[in-house]
Each structure stands twice: as structure tokens, then as C-alpha cells.
Coordinates of C-alpha atoms in Angstrom, one line a residue:
M116 CA 24.1 19.3 120.3
S117 CA 22.9 22.9 120.7
F118 CA 25.0 25.9 121.7
V119 CA 23.0 26.0 125.0
E120 CA 23.9 22.4 125.7
M121 CA 27.6 23.1 125.0
G122 CA 27.7 26.1 127.3
M123 CA 26.9 29.1 125.0
P124 CA 23.9 31.2 125.5
A125 CA 20.9 31.2 123.2
L126 CA 19.9 34.7 124.1
R127 CA 21.6 38.1 124.1
H128 CA 20.3 41.0 126.2
S129 CA 20.8 44.2 124.2
G130 CA 18.3 46.3 126.2
R131 CA 19.3 48.9 128.9
P132 CA 19.1 47.9 132.6
S133 CA 17.0 50.0 134.9
L134 CA 18.8 52.6 137.1
D135 CA 15.7 53.4 139.2
G136 CA 16.6 54.0 142.8
R137 CA 20.3 53.9 142.2
P138 CA 22.4 56.4 144.3
D139 CA 24.4 59.1 142.5
T140 CA 27.8 57.4 142.5
S141 CA 30.3 56.5 139.8
E142 CA 31.1 53.2 141.3
L143 CA 29.5 49.8 140.4
I144 CA 27.2 49.6 143.4
D145 CA 24.3 47.1 143.5
R146 CA 20.9 47.1 145.4
F147 CA 22.5 45.3 148.3
G148 CA 25.3 47.8 148.9
R149 CA 28.1 45.7 147.4
I150 CA 30.6 47.6 145.2
A151 CA 32.4 45.8 142.4
H152 CA 36.1 46.6 142.3
D153 CA 37.4 43.4 140.7
L154 CA 37.0 43.0 136.9
R155 CA 37.3 39.6 135.2
V156 CA 37.9 39.8 131.5
S157 CA 37.5 36.7 129.4
I158 CA 39.5 37.0 126.2
T159 CA 38.8 33.7 124.5
E160 CA 36.6 30.6 124.6
K161 CA 39.5 28.4 123.4
C162 CA 41.5 26.2 125.7
S163 CA 44.4 23.8 125.4
L164 CA 42.8 21.4 127.9
R165 CA 39.4 19.8 128.3
C166 CA 38.8 19.7 132.1
T167 CA 35.7 17.7 132.8
Y168 CA 34.2 20.3 135.1
C169 CA 34.7 23.1 132.6
M170 CA 34.4 22.1 129.0
P171 CA 32.9 19.3 126.8
E172 CA 35.4 16.9 125.3
E173 CA 35.0 18.6 121.9
G174 CA 35.5 22.1 123.2
L175 CA 33.1 25.0 123.1
P176 CA 31.6 26.2 119.8
P177 CA 34.1 28.7 118.4
I178 CA 33.2 32.4 118.7
P179 CA 33.5 33.9 115.2
R180 CA 36.5 36.1 115.0
E181 CA 34.5 39.2 114.3
E182 CA 32.5 38.7 117.5
L183 CA 35.5 38.5 119.8
L184 CA 36.5 41.7 121.6
T185 CA 39.7 43.1 119.9
V186 CA 42.8 44.3 121.6
D187 CA 41.7 47.9 121.3
E188 CA 38.2 47.2 122.6
I189 CA 39.5 45.3 125.7
V190 CA 42.0 48.1 126.4
R191 CA 39.3 50.7 126.1
L192 CA 36.9 48.9 128.5
V193 CA 39.6 48.2 131.1
S194 CA 40.7 51.8 131.0
L195 CA 37.1 53.0 131.3
A196 CA 36.5 50.6 134.2
A197 CA 39.6 51.8 136.0
R198 CA 39.1 55.6 135.4
H199 CA 35.4 55.9 135.7
L200 CA 33.9 52.9 137.5
G201 CA 36.1 52.3 140.5
V202 CA 37.7 49.0 139.3
R203 CA 40.9 48.4 141.2
E204 CA 42.0 45.1 139.9
V205 CA 41.7 43.3 136.5
R206 CA 42.2 39.6 135.8
F207 CA 42.3 38.1 132.3
T208 CA 40.6 34.7 131.9
G209 CA 39.3 32.3 129.3
G210 CA 39.0 29.7 128.1
E211 CA 42.7 29.9 128.2
P212 CA 44.2 33.4 127.8
L213 CA 47.5 31.9 126.4
M214 CA 45.5 30.8 123.4
R215 CA 45.5 34.4 122.2
R216 CA 48.7 35.3 120.4
D217 CA 48.0 38.9 121.1
L218 CA 47.9 38.5 124.8
E219 CA 51.1 40.5 125.4
Q220 CA 49.5 43.4 123.4
I221 CA 46.4 43.2 125.5
V222 CA 48.4 43.3 128.7
E223 CA 50.7 46.1 127.5
G224 CA 47.8 48.3 126.3
C225 CA 45.9 47.9 129.5
H226 CA 49.0 48.6 131.6
E227 CA 49.7 51.8 129.6
Q228 CA 46.1 53.1 129.9
A229 CA 45.6 52.0 133.5
P230 CA 49.1 51.9 135.0
D231 CA 48.0 51.9 138.6
T232 CA 45.6 49.0 138.2
P233 CA 47.1 45.6 139.0
L234 CA 46.8 43.1 136.1
S235 CA 46.7 39.3 136.7
M236 CA 45.7 36.2 134.7
T237 CA 44.1 32.9 135.4
T238 CA 45.7 30.2 133.2
N239 CA 46.3 26.4 133.1
G240 CA 50.0 27.1 132.6
I241 CA 50.3 25.2 129.3
G242 CA 53.0 27.1 127.3
L243 CA 53.5 29.7 130.0
E244 CA 57.1 28.8 130.4
H245 CA 57.7 30.4 126.9
R246 CA 55.8 33.6 127.6
A247 CA 56.1 34.4 131.3
R248 CA 59.0 36.9 131.0
R249 CA 57.4 38.7 128.1
L250 CA 54.1 39.0 129.9
A251 CA 55.8 40.3 133.0
A252 CA 57.6 42.9 130.8
A253 CA 54.3 43.9 129.3
G254 CA 52.9 44.7 132.7
L255 CA 51.3 41.5 134.1
Q256 CA 51.9 41.3 137.8
R257 CA 50.6 37.9 138.9
V258 CA 49.1 34.6 137.7
N259 CA 46.6 32.1 139.1
V260 CA 47.3 28.6 137.7
S261 CA 44.6 26.0 137.6
L262 CA 46.1 22.6 138.7
D263 CA 44.0 19.9 140.4
T264 CA 46.6 17.2 140.9
V265 CA 50.3 16.4 140.6
D266 CA 49.6 12.8 139.6
R267 CA 50.3 12.5 135.9
A268 CA 47.7 9.8 135.2
G269 CA 45.1 11.6 137.2
F270 CA 45.9 14.9 135.4
A271 CA 45.5 13.2 132.0
R272 CA 42.1 11.7 133.0
L273 CA 40.8 14.9 134.3
T274 CA 42.0 17.2 131.6
R275 CA 41.8 14.7 128.7
R276 CA 45.4 15.8 127.9
D277 CA 48.8 14.4 129.1
R278 CA 50.3 17.9 129.8
L279 CA 51.2 17.8 133.4
D280 CA 54.9 18.5 132.8
S281 CA 54.1 21.6 130.8
A282 CA 51.7 22.9 133.4
L283 CA 54.3 22.5 136.2
A284 CA 57.0 24.1 134.0
G285 CA 54.7 27.1 133.4
I286 CA 54.1 27.5 137.2
L287 CA 57.9 27.6 137.9
A288 CA 58.5 29.9 134.9
A289 CA 55.9 32.4 136.3
R290 CA 57.5 32.3 139.7
D291 CA 61.0 32.8 138.3
A292 CA 59.7 35.7 136.1
G293 CA 58.5 37.5 139.2
L294 CA 54.8 36.9 138.6
A295 CA 54.4 36.3 142.3
P296 CA 52.9 35.2 144.5
V297 CA 51.9 32.4 142.1
K298 CA 48.5 31.1 143.3
V299 CA 47.5 27.5 142.4
N300 CA 43.7 26.8 142.2
A301 CA 42.5 23.3 142.6
V302 CA 38.8 22.2 142.1
L303 CA 37.7 19.7 144.8
M304 CA 36.6 16.4 143.2
R305 CA 36.2 12.9 144.4
Q306 CA 38.8 11.5 142.0
T307 CA 41.5 13.9 143.3
L308 CA 40.7 14.2 147.0
A309 CA 43.1 11.5 148.1
G310 CA 46.0 13.4 146.3
A311 CA 45.2 16.7 147.9
P312 CA 48.0 16.4 150.5
D313 CA 50.5 15.7 147.7
L314 CA 49.4 18.8 145.8
L315 CA 49.8 20.9 148.9
R316 CA 53.3 19.5 149.6
W317 CA 54.4 20.4 146.0
C318 CA 53.1 23.9 146.4
L319 CA 54.8 24.4 149.7
D320 CA 58.1 23.1 148.3
E321 CA 57.9 25.4 145.3
G322 CA 56.7 28.5 147.1
C323 CA 53.2 28.7 145.6
Q324 CA 50.0 29.6 147.4
L325 CA 47.4 26.8 147.0
R326 CA 43.7 27.3 147.1
F327 CA 41.1 24.6 146.9
I328 CA 37.7 25.5 145.5
E329 CA 34.4 23.6 146.0
Q330 CA 33.1 22.5 142.7
M331 CA 30.2 24.6 141.4
P332 CA 27.4 23.6 138.9
L333 CA 29.2 25.1 135.9
D334 CA 30.4 21.9 134.3
A335 CA 29.8 21.3 130.6
D336 CA 28.5 17.7 131.1
R337 CA 25.9 18.9 133.7
E338 CA 26.8 16.1 136.0
W339 CA 27.3 18.2 139.2
A340 CA 25.2 17.2 142.1
R341 CA 25.1 18.7 145.6
T342 CA 25.0 15.3 147.2
N343 CA 28.2 14.2 145.4
M344 CA 30.4 17.3 145.7
V345 CA 33.5 17.4 148.0
T346 CA 33.0 19.9 150.8
A347 CA 35.5 22.1 152.5
A348 CA 35.1 20.2 155.7
E349 CA 36.0 16.9 154.0
L350 CA 39.1 18.5 152.5
V351 CA 40.2 19.7 156.0
D352 CA 39.9 16.2 157.3
V353 CA 42.1 14.8 154.4
L354 CA 44.7 17.5 154.7
S355 CA 44.9 17.1 158.4
S356 CA 46.1 13.5 158.0
R357 CA 49.5 15.0 157.0
F358 CA 49.5 18.6 158.1
T359 CA 48.4 20.6 161.1
L360 CA 45.9 23.2 160.0
T361 CA 45.0 26.3 162.1
E362 CA 42.2 28.6 161.0
A363 CA 43.4 32.1 160.0
G364 CA 40.3 33.8 158.6
R365 CA 40.2 35.7 155.4
G366 CA 43.3 37.8 156.0
D367 CA 43.1 41.6 155.5
D368 CA 40.4 41.5 152.7
P369 CA 36.9 40.8 153.8
S370 CA 35.9 40.3 150.2
A371 CA 38.5 37.6 149.6
P372 CA 36.8 34.3 148.7
A373 CA 39.4 32.1 150.4
E374 CA 39.4 31.2 154.0
L375 CA 43.0 30.7 155.1
W376 CA 44.5 28.0 157.2
L377 CA 48.1 28.1 158.6
V378 CA 50.0 24.9 157.6
D379 CA 52.1 23.4 160.4
G380 CA 52.0 26.7 162.4
G381 CA 52.8 28.9 159.4
P382 CA 53.8 31.1 157.9
A383 CA 52.7 29.1 154.8
T384 CA 48.9 28.9 154.3
V385 CA 46.4 27.0 152.3
G386 CA 43.2 28.6 151.2
I387 CA 39.8 27.0 150.9
I388 CA 37.1 28.6 148.8
A389 CA 33.8 27.2 150.0
S390 CA 31.7 28.6 147.2
V391 CA 28.7 26.2 147.9
T392 CA 28.7 25.3 151.6
R393 CA 30.0 28.7 153.0
N394 CA 29.3 31.1 150.1
F395 CA 30.6 34.6 150.1
C396 CA 27.9 36.2 147.9
G397 CA 27.2 38.9 150.5
S398 CA 30.7 40.4 150.0
C399 CA 31.1 39.7 146.3
D400 CA 33.0 42.5 144.5
R401 CA 33.3 41.2 141.0
T402 CA 32.1 42.3 137.6
R403 CA 32.6 40.3 134.4
L404 CA 33.1 40.7 130.6
T405 CA 32.8 37.7 128.4
A406 CA 35.1 37.2 125.4
D407 CA 32.3 38.2 123.0
G408 CA 31.6 41.4 124.8
M409 CA 28.8 40.7 127.2
L410 CA 28.5 42.3 130.7
R411 CA 27.6 39.9 133.5
S412 CA 27.1 40.8 137.1
C413 CA 27.3 37.2 138.4
L414 CA 28.7 33.8 137.4
F415 CA 25.2 32.3 137.9
S416 CA 23.0 34.9 136.2
D417 CA 22.0 34.5 132.6
Q418 CA 21.3 38.2 132.4
E419 CA 23.8 39.8 130.0
F420 CA 24.2 43.2 128.4
D421 CA 25.8 43.7 125.0
V422 CA 28.7 46.2 125.5
R423 CA 30.3 45.1 122.2
Q424 CA 27.4 46.5 120.3
L425 CA 27.7 49.8 122.0
L426 CA 31.5 50.0 121.3
R427 CA 31.0 49.3 117.6
S428 CA 28.1 51.7 117.3
G429 CA 30.3 54.6 118.3
A430 CA 29.0 55.1 121.9
A431 CA 30.8 57.5 124.2
D432 CA 32.5 56.3 127.3
A433 CA 29.7 57.9 129.4
E434 CA 27.0 55.8 127.7
I435 CA 29.0 52.6 128.2
A436 CA 29.7 53.4 131.8
D437 CA 25.9 53.9 132.5
L438 CA 25.1 50.6 130.9
W439 CA 27.7 48.9 133.1
R440 CA 26.4 50.7 136.2
G441 CA 22.9 49.5 135.4
A442 CA 24.0 46.0 134.9
M443 CA 25.6 45.9 138.3
W444 CA 22.8 47.8 140.0
N445 CA 20.5 44.9 139.1
K446 CA 22.8 42.1 140.4
S447 CA 21.1 39.3 142.3
A448 CA 21.6 38.8 146.0
G449 CA 23.4 35.4 145.5
H450 CA 23.9 32.4 143.3
G451 CA 21.1 30.3 144.9
I452 CA 22.8 27.0 144.5
N453 CA 21.2 25.6 147.6
A454 CA 17.7 26.9 146.9
D455 CA 14.9 24.6 145.8
G456 CA 14.5 24.7 142.0
F457 CA 18.0 26.0 141.3
V458 CA 18.8 26.0 137.6
P459 CA 22.5 26.4 136.5
P460 CA 23.3 29.2 134.0
E461 CA 23.3 28.5 130.3
R462 CA 26.9 29.3 129.9
T463 CA 29.5 27.0 131.5
M464 CA 32.6 28.2 133.3
G465 CA 34.7 28.0 130.2
A466 CA 32.2 30.2 128.3
I467 CA 31.9 32.8 131.0
G468 CA 35.5 33.1 132.2
G469 CA 36.8 32.2 135.7

């Protein structure tokens, strides 16, 4: 099996993106007027689970240690983004961020260099119960935990690991450590749809904010099909069998991906991210760094720019910032999932970072 088939790209783009026609602004604006304020930083390709919609059973090919961004490099890029590029929020992703033993050092360094920039993390929660308080002390403010079901057998089938108890313990530890509000992300799938009301009930009881996400074609096994995916409309029908749902829009943030629904009159809500059927590409405000130091403007674009090479060649912050601005200036209008001839990106979700 090749790296491409397992979700790693075969091609690196080390050239410089064009800045032709770009307005004179320091922020990460693109040709469609969108401005990226949300930075996603993948820090590893490794994961403690093997979710079928994210990774192959054998895991992703390991990134050689020397190709991973170091603590100092991550801190420098986050600081640069916050100080010079208008980034207002940073989220650490993977793989699974908890697989890095130096995660606390990454968080602490970023918090010291960008103290006014909120830091969060997307995690599967495995092992979080042992590190939640240290991460909070280092400067982490919030976590998003990926959890698709509270049925133990279903969890084991989906993740290829019998670790539900650890995931739930991690969620509760994060809540108790003040990493709140804890958001739970669940990918919509046929095999877990019937259990969606049980997951919502658990989140309501434990004070977590649940968000369901339509499955996107980023799976390692390349089995995604538009005709088989569970839509937001189907989910609303299933949840409505046990709860009264009332539309509440996107809240105060028009760039927020989740459409909110009041549950039984509120104040509790459930979010639905309809990435496929009601995409929000027109208001996307994200920019991405992969664990091996590639800039990506979109989950679904194979265009990458090598910032690691610049860092290690002694480039000044201004040069790195211009590369970043150019990468975002050339961002595509949308992911094109519903277009004829759509081709998924070479990297899978686990290799890009959520």
C-alpha cells in the first residue's frame, strides 16, 4: 500500500504562491473576501484509536521524527499567526494530540507567546483524565472530544479499540478541570444513528455540548458515498423521536459551522454541522498547519506550502508571513463535494488534522 493510499501526500509544494491582486492587509484574506482567524495546528499523525472514517486499521505511516514540527517551531508559528496574521483562536489537533508527551510544553509555550489567543484541542479523550489539570494549568482553555456513541460494543467496532470507559473519563476530567464548555463531536454514520438520542441524553446529563457532523469524504478506506451518508435532516427526525427540537440558528458567530437547535425548549442545545448538505464554505475562517509543517488553506485542497523548510533555512518572520498570506489568498471557493467529478484529497482526516 502506498503513502497516498494510506492518506499521506505524494507531493510537497515548496514554491511560493502568487500574491497578484491581493489587497495590502496583514490578515489572511482570500480572493472571495473571507478572512482566516481560526488556526488548526496538527501536532502528530499518531492516534490511540483507529476510527473507520479517519484512519486505516494499521494506522498512518509514521512521520519521521526529524520531519515533525518541534515545540519551538510550533510556538513560533502560533506566535507569528497571532501577532502578524490576525489569528484569534488556535486549536491543536492530530492524529491524537495526547500522543505527544510534550503537549503541555507546546501549550505552555504558545500561551506565553500569545497570551490573549484562546487555545483549545480536539482529542478522543483517551488518557485525558491523567493530563487535563496539567493542560489547563499550561494555558489550554477548552477541548472538543470526538465521541460517536455511548454504546460500548458500538464504540469498539467503530474505533477498533475497546476504550469507551477511558474516553468518557477523559470528558468528565476535562469538565472538572475547567476546560469548559466541553464540546463533544459525533460523526453521523448509519451504524450509530439509532443511538444518537442516547448520546445526546448523556451529554445533556453531564453538561457537555454535543455537535453532530455529517461525514465527509476524508476516510482512509475510501468507502464514503454521497448516496449512503446520513444527512442532517435524517438526524433531526431521529432525535425528534425523544426530544423537542427548535431551530436557533448559528448563535452570535456567523462563521460558526454548527446550526444550533434548542432541546426541549432550552437552554441546552445540540449542534448539527451539515458539512455536505448545507456547507458553510462561504464563511469559512480556517487556516491549517499539518504535523510535518505544511500550510493548507482547506481540508479538501491538495495544495500545500512547506513552512517547515522556511523555518529551518533561517527565514525571517516576515518571509514566513508572506508565504502564509499567499497560501490563503489562493484558497478555493469551496470543497466541491457535490460537484461532478469531485476527487477527495490525497490526505485523509487523520493526516491533515481536524
